Tab-separated table of C-alpha atoms in Angstrom:
chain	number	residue	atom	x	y	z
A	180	UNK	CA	1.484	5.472	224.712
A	181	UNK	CA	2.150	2.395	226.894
A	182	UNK	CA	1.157	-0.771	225.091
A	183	UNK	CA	2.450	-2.762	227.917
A	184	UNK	CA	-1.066	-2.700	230.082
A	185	UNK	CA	-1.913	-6.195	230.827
A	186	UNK	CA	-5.464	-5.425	230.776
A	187	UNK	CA	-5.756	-3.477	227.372
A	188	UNK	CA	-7.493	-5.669	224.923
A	189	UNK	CA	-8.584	-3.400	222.581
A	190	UNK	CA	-6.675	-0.703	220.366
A	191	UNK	CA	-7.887	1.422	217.993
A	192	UNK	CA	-5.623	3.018	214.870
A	193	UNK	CA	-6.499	4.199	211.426
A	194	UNK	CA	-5.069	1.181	210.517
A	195	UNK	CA	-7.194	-1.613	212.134
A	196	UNK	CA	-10.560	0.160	211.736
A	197	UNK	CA	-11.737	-2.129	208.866
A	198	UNK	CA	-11.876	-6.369	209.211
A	199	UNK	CA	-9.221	-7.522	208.340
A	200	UNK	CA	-9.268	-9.803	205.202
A	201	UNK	CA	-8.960	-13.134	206.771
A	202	UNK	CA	-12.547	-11.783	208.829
A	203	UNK	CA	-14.246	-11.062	205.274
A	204	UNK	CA	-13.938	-14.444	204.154
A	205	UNK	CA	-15.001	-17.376	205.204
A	206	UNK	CA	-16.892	-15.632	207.664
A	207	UNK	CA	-18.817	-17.528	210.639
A	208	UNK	CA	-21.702	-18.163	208.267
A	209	UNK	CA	-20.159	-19.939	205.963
A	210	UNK	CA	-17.955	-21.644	208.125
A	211	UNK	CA	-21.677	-23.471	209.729
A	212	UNK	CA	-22.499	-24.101	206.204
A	213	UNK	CA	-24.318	-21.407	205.052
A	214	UNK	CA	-24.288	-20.413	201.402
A	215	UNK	CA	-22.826	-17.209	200.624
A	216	UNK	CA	-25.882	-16.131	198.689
A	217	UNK	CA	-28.072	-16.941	201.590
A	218	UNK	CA	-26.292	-14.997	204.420
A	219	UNK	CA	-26.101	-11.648	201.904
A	220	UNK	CA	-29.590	-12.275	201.773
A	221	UNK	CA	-29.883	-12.590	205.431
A	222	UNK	CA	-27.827	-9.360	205.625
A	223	UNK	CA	-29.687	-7.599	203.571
A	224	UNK	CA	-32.938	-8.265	205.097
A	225	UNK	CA	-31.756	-7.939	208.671
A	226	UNK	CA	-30.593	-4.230	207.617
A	227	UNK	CA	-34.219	-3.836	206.217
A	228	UNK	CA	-36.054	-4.686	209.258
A	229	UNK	CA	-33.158	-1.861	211.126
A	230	UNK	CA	-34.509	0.363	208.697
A	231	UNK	CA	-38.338	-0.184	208.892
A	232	UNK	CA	-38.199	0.164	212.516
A	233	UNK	CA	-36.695	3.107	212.997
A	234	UNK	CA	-38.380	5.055	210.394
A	235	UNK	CA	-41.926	3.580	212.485
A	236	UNK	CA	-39.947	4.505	215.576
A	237	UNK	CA	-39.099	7.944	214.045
A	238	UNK	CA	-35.563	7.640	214.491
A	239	UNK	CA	-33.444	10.006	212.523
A	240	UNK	CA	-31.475	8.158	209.560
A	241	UNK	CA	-27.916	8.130	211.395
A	242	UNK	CA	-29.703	6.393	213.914
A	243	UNK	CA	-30.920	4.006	211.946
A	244	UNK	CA	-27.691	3.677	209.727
A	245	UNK	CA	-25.624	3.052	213.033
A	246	UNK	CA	-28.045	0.220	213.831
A	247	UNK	CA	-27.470	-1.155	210.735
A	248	UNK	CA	-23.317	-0.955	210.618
A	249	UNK	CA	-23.582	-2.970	214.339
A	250	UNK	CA	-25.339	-5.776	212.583
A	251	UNK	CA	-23.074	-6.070	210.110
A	252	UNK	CA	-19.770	-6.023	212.389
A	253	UNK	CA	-21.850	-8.535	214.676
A	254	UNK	CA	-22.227	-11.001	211.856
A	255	UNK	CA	-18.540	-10.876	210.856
A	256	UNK	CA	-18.313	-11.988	214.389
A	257	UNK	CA	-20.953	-14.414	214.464
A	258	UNK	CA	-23.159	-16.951	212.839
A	259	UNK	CA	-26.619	-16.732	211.370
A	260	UNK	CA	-26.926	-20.149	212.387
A	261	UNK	CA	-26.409	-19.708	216.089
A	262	UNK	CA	-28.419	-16.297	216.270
A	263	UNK	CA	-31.646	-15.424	215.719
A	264	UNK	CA	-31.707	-12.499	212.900
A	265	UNK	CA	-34.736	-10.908	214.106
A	266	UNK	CA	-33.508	-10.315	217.783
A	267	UNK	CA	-30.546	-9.028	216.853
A	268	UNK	CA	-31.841	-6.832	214.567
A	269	UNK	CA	-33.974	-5.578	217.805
A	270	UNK	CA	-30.541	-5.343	220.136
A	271	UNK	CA	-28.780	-3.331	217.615
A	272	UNK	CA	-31.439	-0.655	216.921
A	273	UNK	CA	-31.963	-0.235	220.256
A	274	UNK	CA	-27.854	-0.293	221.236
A	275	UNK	CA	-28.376	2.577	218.041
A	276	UNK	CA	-30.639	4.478	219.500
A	277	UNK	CA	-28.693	4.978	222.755
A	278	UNK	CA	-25.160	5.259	221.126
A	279	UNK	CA	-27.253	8.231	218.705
A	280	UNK	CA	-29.041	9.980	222.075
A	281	UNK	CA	-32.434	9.258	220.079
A	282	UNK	CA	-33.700	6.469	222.789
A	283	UNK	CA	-37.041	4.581	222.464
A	284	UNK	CA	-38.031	2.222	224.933
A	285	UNK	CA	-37.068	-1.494	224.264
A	286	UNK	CA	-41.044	-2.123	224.499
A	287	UNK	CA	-41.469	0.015	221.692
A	288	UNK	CA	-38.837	-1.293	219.597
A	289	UNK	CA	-40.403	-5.286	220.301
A	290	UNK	CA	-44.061	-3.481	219.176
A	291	UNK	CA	-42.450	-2.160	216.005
A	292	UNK	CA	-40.913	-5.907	215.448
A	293	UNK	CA	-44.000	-7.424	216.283
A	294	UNK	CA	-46.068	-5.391	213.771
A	295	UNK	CA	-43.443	-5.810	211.311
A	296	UNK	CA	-43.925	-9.585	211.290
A	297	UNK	CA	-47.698	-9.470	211.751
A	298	UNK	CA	-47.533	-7.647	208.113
A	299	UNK	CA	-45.003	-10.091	206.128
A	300	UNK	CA	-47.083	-13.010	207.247
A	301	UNK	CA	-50.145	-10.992	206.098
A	302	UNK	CA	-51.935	-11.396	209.275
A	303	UNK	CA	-55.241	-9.445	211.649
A	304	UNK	CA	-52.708	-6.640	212.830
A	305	UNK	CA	-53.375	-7.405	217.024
A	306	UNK	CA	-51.202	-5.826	219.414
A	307	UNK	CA	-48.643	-7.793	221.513
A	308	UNK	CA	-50.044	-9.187	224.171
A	309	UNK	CA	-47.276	-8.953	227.612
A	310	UNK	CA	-47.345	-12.080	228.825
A	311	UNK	CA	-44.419	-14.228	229.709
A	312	UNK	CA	-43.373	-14.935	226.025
A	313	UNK	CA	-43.514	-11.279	225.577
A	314	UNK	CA	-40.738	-11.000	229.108
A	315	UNK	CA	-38.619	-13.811	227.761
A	316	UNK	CA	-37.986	-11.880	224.253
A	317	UNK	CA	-37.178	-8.737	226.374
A	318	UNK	CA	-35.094	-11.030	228.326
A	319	UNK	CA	-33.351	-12.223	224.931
A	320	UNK	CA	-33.049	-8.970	223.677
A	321	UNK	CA	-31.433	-7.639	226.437
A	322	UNK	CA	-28.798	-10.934	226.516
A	323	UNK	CA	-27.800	-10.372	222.649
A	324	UNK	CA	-27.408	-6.280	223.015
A	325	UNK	CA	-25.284	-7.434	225.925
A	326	UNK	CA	-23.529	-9.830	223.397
A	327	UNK	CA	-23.411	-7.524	221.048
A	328	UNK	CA	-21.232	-5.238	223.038
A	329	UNK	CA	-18.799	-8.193	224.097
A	330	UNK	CA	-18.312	-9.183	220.407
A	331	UNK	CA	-17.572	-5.518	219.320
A	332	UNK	CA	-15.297	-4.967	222.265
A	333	UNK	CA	-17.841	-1.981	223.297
A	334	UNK	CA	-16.101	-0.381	220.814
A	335	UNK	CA	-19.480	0.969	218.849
A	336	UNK	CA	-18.591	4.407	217.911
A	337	UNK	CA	-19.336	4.115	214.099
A	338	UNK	CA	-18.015	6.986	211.680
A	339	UNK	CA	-20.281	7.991	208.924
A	340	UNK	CA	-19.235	9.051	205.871
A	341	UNK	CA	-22.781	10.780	205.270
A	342	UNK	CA	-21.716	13.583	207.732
A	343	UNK	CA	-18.199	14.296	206.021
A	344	UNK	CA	-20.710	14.785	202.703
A	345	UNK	CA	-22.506	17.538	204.688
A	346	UNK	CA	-19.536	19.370	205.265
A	347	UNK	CA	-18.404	19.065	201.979
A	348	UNK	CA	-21.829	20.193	200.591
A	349	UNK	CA	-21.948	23.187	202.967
A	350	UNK	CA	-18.586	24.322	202.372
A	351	UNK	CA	-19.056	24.236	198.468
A	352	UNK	CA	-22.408	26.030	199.222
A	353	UNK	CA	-24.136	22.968	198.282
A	354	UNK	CA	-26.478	22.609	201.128
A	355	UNK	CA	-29.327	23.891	199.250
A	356	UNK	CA	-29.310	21.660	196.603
A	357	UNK	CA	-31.441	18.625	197.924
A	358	UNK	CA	-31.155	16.013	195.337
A	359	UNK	CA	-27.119	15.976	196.282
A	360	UNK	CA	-27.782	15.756	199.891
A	361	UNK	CA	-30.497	13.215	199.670
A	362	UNK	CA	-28.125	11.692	196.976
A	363	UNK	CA	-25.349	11.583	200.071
A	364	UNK	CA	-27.633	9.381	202.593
């Protein structure tokens, strides 16, 4: 292989598909001044809200799980401080559901966020109304998947172990046994 491309600015081995230590900590969280406890909190929920939305969206889980590995690469990359969590969240299920071949409509994926937050705050469930606050979220949404992609060097292929447990499950004729498989996601 020629590694002497100007233009090559990613490369991909075995060895370099993890972050490196120095990425892990202090990451660009803490680095603003965020306390450790509060951005795994923020981490936590923002993989929450990936996960309530695509089970309303009826996404299948990988879908949902792929979504939730972006987030997580994005914010070793970024700060909680300079990005808003929620639209995020809403670029990387969506960037999911495209890299999976499950799309849903980025509409559909603002709805599901909407009613999400219309429920925590305990409020009259009223649907979204598309006005011109309603464009300029698409709008953002659309800028921070496009971020997204730059951050992660469109390298968004994400491996998951859960499908190497399948095989393994099939080929010990394990398949039938749910409460292992279930066990494996």
């Amino acid at each position: 292989m020629n590694t002497n491309w100007g233009f090559c600015g990613v490369f991909l081995t075995l060895e370099n598909v993890l972050l490196p230590e120095e990425k892990l900590s202090p990451t660009p969280s803490m680095v603003d001044g965020l306390s450790a406890e509060t951005e795994q909190d923020l981490r936590i929920l923002g993989c929450e809200f990936i996960q309530t939305s695509g089970i309303l969206l009826k996404l299948p889980q990988v879908a949902m799980a792929t979504g939730q590995v972006l987030f997580q690469r994005f914010f070793y990359c970024k700060s909680f401080v300079n990005h808003n969590m929620d639209v995020v969240a809403m670029a990387c299920i969506n960037l999911a559901t495209k890299i999976e071949e499950a799309p849903r409509r980025l509409r559909d994926v603002i709805n599901v966020f909407h009613h999400m937050k219309q429920i925590r705050q305990k409020r009259l469930l009223t649907p979204l109304i598309l006005d011109e606050n309603y464009v300029r979220l698409k709008n953002e949404v659309i800028r921070a998947e496009r971020r997204l992609l730059k951050e992660l060097g469109f390298c968004v292929h994400v491996q998951h172990p859960h499908k190497l447990i399948m095989m393994y499950c099939k080929l010990l004729n394990q398949d039938g046994n749910t409460k292992l498989v279930q066990k494996a996601w």
